[in-house]
PDB file of C-alpha atoms in Angstrom:
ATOM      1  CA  UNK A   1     194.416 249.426 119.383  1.00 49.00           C
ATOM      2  CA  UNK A   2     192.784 249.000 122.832  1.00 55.00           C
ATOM      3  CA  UNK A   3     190.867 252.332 122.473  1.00 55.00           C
ATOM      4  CA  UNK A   4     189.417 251.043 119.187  1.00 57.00           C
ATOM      5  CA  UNK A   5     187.612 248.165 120.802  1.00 61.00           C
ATOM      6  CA  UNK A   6     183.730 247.630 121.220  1.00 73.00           C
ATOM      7  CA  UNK A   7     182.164 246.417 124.295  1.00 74.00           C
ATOM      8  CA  UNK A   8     178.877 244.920 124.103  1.00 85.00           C
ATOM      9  CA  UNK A   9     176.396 243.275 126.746  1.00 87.00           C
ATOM     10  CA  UNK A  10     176.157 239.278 126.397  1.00 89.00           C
ATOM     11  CA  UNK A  11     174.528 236.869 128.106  1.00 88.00           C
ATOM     12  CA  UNK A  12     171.304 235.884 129.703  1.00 91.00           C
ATOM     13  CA  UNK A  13     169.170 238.623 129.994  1.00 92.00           C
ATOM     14  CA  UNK A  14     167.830 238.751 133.998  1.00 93.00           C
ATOM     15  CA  UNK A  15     164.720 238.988 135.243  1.00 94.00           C
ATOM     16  CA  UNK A  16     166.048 240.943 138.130  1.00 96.00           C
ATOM     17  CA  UNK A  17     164.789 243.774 135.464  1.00 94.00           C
ATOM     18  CA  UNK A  18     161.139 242.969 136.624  1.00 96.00           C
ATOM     19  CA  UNK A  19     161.893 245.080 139.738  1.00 97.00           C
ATOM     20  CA  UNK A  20     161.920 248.331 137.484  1.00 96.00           C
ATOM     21  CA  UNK A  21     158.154 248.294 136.645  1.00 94.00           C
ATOM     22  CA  UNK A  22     158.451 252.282 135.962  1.00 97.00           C
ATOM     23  CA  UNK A  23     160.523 251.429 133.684  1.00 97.00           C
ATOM     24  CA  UNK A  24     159.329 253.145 129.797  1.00 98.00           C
ATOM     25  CA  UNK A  25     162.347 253.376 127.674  1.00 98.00           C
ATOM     26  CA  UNK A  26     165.106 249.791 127.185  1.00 97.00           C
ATOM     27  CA  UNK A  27     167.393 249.963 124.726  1.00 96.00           C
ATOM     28  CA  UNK A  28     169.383 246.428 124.101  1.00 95.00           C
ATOM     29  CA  UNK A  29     170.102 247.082 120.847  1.00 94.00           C
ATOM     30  CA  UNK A  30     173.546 246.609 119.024  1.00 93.00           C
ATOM     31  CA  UNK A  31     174.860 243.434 121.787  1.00 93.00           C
ATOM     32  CA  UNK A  32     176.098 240.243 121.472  1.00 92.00           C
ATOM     33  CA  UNK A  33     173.276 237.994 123.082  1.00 93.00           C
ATOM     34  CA  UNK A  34     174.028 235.288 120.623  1.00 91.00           C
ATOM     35  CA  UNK A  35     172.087 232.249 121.390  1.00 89.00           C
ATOM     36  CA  UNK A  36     169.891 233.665 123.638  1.00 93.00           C
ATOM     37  CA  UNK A  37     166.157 234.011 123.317  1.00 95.00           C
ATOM     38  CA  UNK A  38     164.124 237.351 124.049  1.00 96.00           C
ATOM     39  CA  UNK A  39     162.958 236.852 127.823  1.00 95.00           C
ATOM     40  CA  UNK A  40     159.303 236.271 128.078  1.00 96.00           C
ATOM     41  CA  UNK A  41     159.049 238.640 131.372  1.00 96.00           C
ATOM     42  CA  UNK A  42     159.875 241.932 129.098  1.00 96.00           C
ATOM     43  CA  UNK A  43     155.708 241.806 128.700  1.00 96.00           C
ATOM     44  CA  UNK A  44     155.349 241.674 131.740  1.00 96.00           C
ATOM     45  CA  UNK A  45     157.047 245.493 132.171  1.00 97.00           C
ATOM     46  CA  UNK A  46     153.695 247.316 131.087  1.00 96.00           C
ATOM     47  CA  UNK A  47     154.785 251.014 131.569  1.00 97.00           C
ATOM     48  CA  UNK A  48     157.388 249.957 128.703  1.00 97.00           C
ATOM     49  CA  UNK A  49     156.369 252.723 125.731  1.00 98.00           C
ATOM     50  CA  UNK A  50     160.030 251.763 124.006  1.00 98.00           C
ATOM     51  CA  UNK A  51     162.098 248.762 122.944  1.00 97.00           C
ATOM     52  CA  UNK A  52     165.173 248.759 120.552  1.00 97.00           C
ATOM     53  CA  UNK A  53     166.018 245.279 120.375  1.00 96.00           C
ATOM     54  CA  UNK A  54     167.489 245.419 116.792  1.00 95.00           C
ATOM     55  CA  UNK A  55     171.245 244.248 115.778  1.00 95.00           C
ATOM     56  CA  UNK A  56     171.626 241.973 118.959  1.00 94.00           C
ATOM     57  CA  UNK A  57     171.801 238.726 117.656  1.00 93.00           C
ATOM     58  CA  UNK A  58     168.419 237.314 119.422  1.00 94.00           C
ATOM     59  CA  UNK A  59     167.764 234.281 118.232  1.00 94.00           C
ATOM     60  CA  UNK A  60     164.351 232.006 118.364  1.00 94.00           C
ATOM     61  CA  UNK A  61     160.869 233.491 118.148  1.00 94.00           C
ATOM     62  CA  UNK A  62     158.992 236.839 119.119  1.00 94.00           C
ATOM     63  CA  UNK A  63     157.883 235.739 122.836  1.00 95.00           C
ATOM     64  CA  UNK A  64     154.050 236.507 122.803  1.00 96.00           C
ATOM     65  CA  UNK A  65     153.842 238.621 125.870  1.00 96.00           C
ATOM     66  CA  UNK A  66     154.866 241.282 124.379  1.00 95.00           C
ATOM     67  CA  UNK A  67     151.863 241.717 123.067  1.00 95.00           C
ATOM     68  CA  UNK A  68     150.559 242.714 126.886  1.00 94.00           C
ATOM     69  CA  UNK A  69     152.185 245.848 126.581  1.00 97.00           C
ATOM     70  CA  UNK A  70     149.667 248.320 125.838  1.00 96.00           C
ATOM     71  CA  UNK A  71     151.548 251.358 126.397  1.00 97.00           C
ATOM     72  CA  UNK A  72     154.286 250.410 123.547  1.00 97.00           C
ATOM     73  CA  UNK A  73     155.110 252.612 121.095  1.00 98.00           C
ATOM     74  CA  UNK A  74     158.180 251.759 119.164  1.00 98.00           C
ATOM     75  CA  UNK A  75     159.297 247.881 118.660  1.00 97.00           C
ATOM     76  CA  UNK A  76     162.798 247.770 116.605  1.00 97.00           C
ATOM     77  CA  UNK A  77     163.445 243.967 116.266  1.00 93.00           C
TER      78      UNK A  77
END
């Protein structure tokens, strides 16, 4: 059944998100970015007080950078 079916987000992640540096709140969680590492330039969004990243399928380490975000909150890996 069609109207059963899940869509989730996949893919590289892009960096085009750099141009919302008001941004405070990103959920990602619960996608399918198999494969895919968590992009360095997320620490470089310092209003970010939020980030769900949890149940994505993120693979490789915890990029470093985002320990530059001072105004972080919550951190669901």
């Amino acid at each position: 059944n069609d109207d059963t079916m899940t869509q989730v987000l996949g893919g590289n992640i892009s960096s085009s998100l750099l141009g919302l540096q008001q941004l405070k709140y990103l959920n990602l969680s619960c996608n399918g970015f198999d494969g895919v590492q968590i992009p360095k330039f997320i620490g470089s969004l310092h209003k970010l007080r939020y980030i769900d990243l949890s149940m994505s399928m993120f693979t490789g380490r915890i990029p470093p950078q985002l320990g530059n975000l001072s105004s972080l909150r919550y951190l669901n890996l």
